[in-house]
CSV table of C-alpha atoms in Angstrom, one decimal:
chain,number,residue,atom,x,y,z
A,1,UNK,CA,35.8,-1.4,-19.9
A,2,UNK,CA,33.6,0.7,-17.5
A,3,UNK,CA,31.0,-1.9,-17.2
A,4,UNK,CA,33.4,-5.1,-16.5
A,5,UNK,CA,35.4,-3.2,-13.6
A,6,UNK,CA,31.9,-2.8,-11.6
A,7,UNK,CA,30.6,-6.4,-11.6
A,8,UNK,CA,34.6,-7.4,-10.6
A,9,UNK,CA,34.1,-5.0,-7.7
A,10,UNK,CA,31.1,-6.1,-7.0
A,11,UNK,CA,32.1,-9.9,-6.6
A,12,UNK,CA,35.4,-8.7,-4.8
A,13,UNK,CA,33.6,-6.9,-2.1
A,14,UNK,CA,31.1,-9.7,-1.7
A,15,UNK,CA,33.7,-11.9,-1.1
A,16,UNK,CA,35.3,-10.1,1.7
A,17,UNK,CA,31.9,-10.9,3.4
A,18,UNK,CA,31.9,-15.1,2.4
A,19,UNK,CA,35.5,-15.2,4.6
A,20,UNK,CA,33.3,-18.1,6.3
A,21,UNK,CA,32.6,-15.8,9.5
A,22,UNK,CA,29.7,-14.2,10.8
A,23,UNK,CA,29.4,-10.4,11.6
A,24,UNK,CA,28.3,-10.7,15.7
A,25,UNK,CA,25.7,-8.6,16.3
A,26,UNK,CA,26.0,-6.2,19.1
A,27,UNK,CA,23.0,-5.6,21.4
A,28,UNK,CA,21.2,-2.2,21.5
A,29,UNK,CA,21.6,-0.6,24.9
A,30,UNK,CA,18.2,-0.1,26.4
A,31,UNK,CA,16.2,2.6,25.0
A,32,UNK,CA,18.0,2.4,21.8
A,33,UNK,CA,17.6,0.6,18.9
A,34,UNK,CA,20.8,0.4,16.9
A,35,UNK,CA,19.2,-0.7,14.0
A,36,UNK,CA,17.2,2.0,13.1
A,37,UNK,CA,19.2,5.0,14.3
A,38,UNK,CA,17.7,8.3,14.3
A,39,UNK,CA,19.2,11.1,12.0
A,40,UNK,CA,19.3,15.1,13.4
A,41,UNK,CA,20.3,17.8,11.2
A,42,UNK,CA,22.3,20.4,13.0
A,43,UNK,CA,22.2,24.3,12.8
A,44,UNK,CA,25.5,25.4,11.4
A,45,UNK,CA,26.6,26.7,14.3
A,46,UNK,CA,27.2,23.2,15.7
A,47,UNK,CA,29.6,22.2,12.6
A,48,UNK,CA,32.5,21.9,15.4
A,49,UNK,CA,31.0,20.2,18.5
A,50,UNK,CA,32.7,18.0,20.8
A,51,UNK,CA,31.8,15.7,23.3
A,52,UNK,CA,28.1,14.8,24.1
A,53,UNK,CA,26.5,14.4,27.0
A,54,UNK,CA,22.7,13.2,27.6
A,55,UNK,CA,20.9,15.8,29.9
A,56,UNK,CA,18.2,14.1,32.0
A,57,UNK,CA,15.1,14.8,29.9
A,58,UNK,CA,14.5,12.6,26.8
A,59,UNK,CA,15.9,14.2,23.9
A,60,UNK,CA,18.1,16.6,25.7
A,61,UNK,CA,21.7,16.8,25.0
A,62,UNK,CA,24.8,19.1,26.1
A,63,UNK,CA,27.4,19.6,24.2
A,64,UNK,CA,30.8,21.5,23.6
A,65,UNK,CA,32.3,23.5,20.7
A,66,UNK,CA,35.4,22.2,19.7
A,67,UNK,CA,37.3,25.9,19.3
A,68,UNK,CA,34.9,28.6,21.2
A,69,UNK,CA,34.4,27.9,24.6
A,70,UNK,CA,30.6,27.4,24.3
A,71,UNK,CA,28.7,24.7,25.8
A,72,UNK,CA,25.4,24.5,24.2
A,73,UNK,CA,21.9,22.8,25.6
A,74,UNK,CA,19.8,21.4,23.3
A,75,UNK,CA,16.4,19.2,22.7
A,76,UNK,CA,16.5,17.0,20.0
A,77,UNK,CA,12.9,16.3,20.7
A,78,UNK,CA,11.5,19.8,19.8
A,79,UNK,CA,12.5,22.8,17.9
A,80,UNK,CA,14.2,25.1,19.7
A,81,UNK,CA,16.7,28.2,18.9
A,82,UNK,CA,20.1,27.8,20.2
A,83,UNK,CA,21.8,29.4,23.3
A,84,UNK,CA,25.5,28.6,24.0
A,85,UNK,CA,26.5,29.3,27.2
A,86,UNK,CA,30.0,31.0,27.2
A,87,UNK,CA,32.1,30.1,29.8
A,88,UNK,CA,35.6,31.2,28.1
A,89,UNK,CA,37.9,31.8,25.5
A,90,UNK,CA,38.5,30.6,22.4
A,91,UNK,CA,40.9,27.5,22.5
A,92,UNK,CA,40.6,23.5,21.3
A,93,UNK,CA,38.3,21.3,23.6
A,94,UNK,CA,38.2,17.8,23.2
A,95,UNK,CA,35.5,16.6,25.7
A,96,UNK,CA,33.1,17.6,28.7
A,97,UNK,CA,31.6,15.7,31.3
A,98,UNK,CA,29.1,16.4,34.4
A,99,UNK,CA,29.6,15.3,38.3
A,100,UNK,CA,26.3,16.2,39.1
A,101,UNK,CA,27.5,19.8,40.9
A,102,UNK,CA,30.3,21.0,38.0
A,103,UNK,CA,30.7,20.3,34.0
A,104,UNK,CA,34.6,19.7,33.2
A,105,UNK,CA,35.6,21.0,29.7
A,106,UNK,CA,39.4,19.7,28.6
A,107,UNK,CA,41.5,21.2,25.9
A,108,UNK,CA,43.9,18.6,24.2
A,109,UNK,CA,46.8,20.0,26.1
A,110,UNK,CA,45.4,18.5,29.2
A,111,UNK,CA,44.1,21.7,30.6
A,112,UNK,CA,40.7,20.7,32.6
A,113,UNK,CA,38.4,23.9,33.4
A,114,UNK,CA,35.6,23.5,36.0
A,115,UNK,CA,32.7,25.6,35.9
A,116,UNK,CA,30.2,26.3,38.9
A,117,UNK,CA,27.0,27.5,38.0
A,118,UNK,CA,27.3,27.1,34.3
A,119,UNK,CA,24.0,28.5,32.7
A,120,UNK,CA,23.9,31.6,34.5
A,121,UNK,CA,25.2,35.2,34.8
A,122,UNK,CA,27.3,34.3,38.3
A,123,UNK,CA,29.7,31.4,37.2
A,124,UNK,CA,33.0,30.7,37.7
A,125,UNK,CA,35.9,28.8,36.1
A,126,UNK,CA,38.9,27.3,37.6
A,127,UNK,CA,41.8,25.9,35.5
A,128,UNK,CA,43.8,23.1,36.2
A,129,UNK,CA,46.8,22.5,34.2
A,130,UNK,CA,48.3,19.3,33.7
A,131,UNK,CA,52.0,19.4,34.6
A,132,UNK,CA,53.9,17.4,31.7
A,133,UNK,CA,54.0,19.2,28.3
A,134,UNK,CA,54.1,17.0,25.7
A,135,UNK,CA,50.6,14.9,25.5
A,136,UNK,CA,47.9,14.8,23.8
A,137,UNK,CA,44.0,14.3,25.6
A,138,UNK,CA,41.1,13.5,24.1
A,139,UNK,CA,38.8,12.1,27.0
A,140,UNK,CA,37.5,13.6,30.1
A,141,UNK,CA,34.6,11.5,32.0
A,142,UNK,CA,33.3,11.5,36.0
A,143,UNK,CA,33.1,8.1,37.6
A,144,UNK,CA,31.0,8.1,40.4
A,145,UNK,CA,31.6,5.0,41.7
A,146,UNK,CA,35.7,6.6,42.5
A,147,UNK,CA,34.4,10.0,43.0
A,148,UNK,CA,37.1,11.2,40.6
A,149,UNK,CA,37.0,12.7,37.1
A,150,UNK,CA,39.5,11.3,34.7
A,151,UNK,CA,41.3,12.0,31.3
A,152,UNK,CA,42.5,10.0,28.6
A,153,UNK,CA,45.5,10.5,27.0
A,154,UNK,CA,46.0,10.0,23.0
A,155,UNK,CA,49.1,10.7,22.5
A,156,UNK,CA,51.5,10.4,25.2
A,157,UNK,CA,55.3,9.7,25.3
A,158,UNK,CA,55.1,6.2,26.1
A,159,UNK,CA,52.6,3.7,27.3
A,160,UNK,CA,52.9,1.6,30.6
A,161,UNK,CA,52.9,-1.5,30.5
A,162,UNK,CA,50.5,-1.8,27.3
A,163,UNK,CA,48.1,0.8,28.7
A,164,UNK,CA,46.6,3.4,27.8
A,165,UNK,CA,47.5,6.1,30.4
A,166,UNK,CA,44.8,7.9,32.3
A,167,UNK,CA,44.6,10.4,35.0
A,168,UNK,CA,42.1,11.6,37.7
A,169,UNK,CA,41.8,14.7,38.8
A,170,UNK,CA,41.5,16.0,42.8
A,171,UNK,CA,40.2,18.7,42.5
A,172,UNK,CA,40.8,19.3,46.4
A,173,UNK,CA,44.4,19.4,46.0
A,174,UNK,CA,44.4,20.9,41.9
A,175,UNK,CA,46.4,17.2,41.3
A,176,UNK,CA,46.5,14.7,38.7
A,177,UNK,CA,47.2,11.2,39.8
A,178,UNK,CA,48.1,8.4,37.0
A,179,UNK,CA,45.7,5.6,36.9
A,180,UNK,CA,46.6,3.3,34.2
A,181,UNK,CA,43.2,2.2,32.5
């Protein structure tokens, strides 16, 4: 009985693919080549990362750990032994971005902490809390051509108008604005 169930899930699952469609093919973004995609093995220490961003060196990344407060540099493109940079305490991060003067971490709650002169001994963090209780982030980028840094929410009371409700941050006045994305 074992070896008839495999050749009918075989010819099941091939069917699914002979629905009389065509997979498109999505382009590789320059640089990259999405059919051959390169595999790294992390150092345990990175089991709970979040949020990646590409440093400006080939192979260099940045990331965030998901529960520590620990951004940590690393090049994918050589050996090298890890050191986080701690910028504060434990809580749940969900993304970090870089405006080219200060990295942004956010904690699902909203909560956006700026740090000036992360990677060394003299930085500084200011909080910004996001005034509604209740949501859910999971996004945090910097768009340069606004000037503005912006978080998405994923879960949020309700939507508006079908969309998915984002919110920029001035920094200037410690404000969130809603921008609907």
């Amino acid at each position: 009985m074992k070896y008839i169930k495999i050749p009918i899930l075989i010819f099941l699952l091939a069917s699914c693919q002979m629905n009389g469609q065509e997979k498109e093919k999505v382009a590789s973004p320059p640089g990259y080549d999405l059919s051959s995609p390169e595999k790294f093995l992390m150092q345990e220490e990175l089991d709970e990362i979040s949020g990646i961003i590409y440093g400006n060196e080939p192979g260099l990344i940045y990331t965030l750990n998901d529960e520590e407060g620990k951004i940590y540099s690393l090049n994918l493109s050589k050996a090298s032994k890890l050191s986080p940079f701690k910028f504060t305490k434990k809580g749940d991060f969900e993304d970090l971005c870089f405006d080219g003067q200060y990295w942004y971490a956010l904690k699902s709650s909203g909560k956006v902490l700026r740090i000036t002169y992360a990677f060394t001994d003299s930085f500084t963090v200011k909080e910004y809390d996001y005034p509604e209780k209740g949501h859910e982030y999971e996004t945090i980028f910097f768009d340069p051509a606004m000037k503005k840094t912006v978080i998405l929410c994923k879960i949020c009371p309700a939507y508006i108008d079908g969309k998915i409700p984002a919110y920029s941050l001035d920094t200037s006045k410690s404000a969130f604005t809603y921008e609907p994305s």
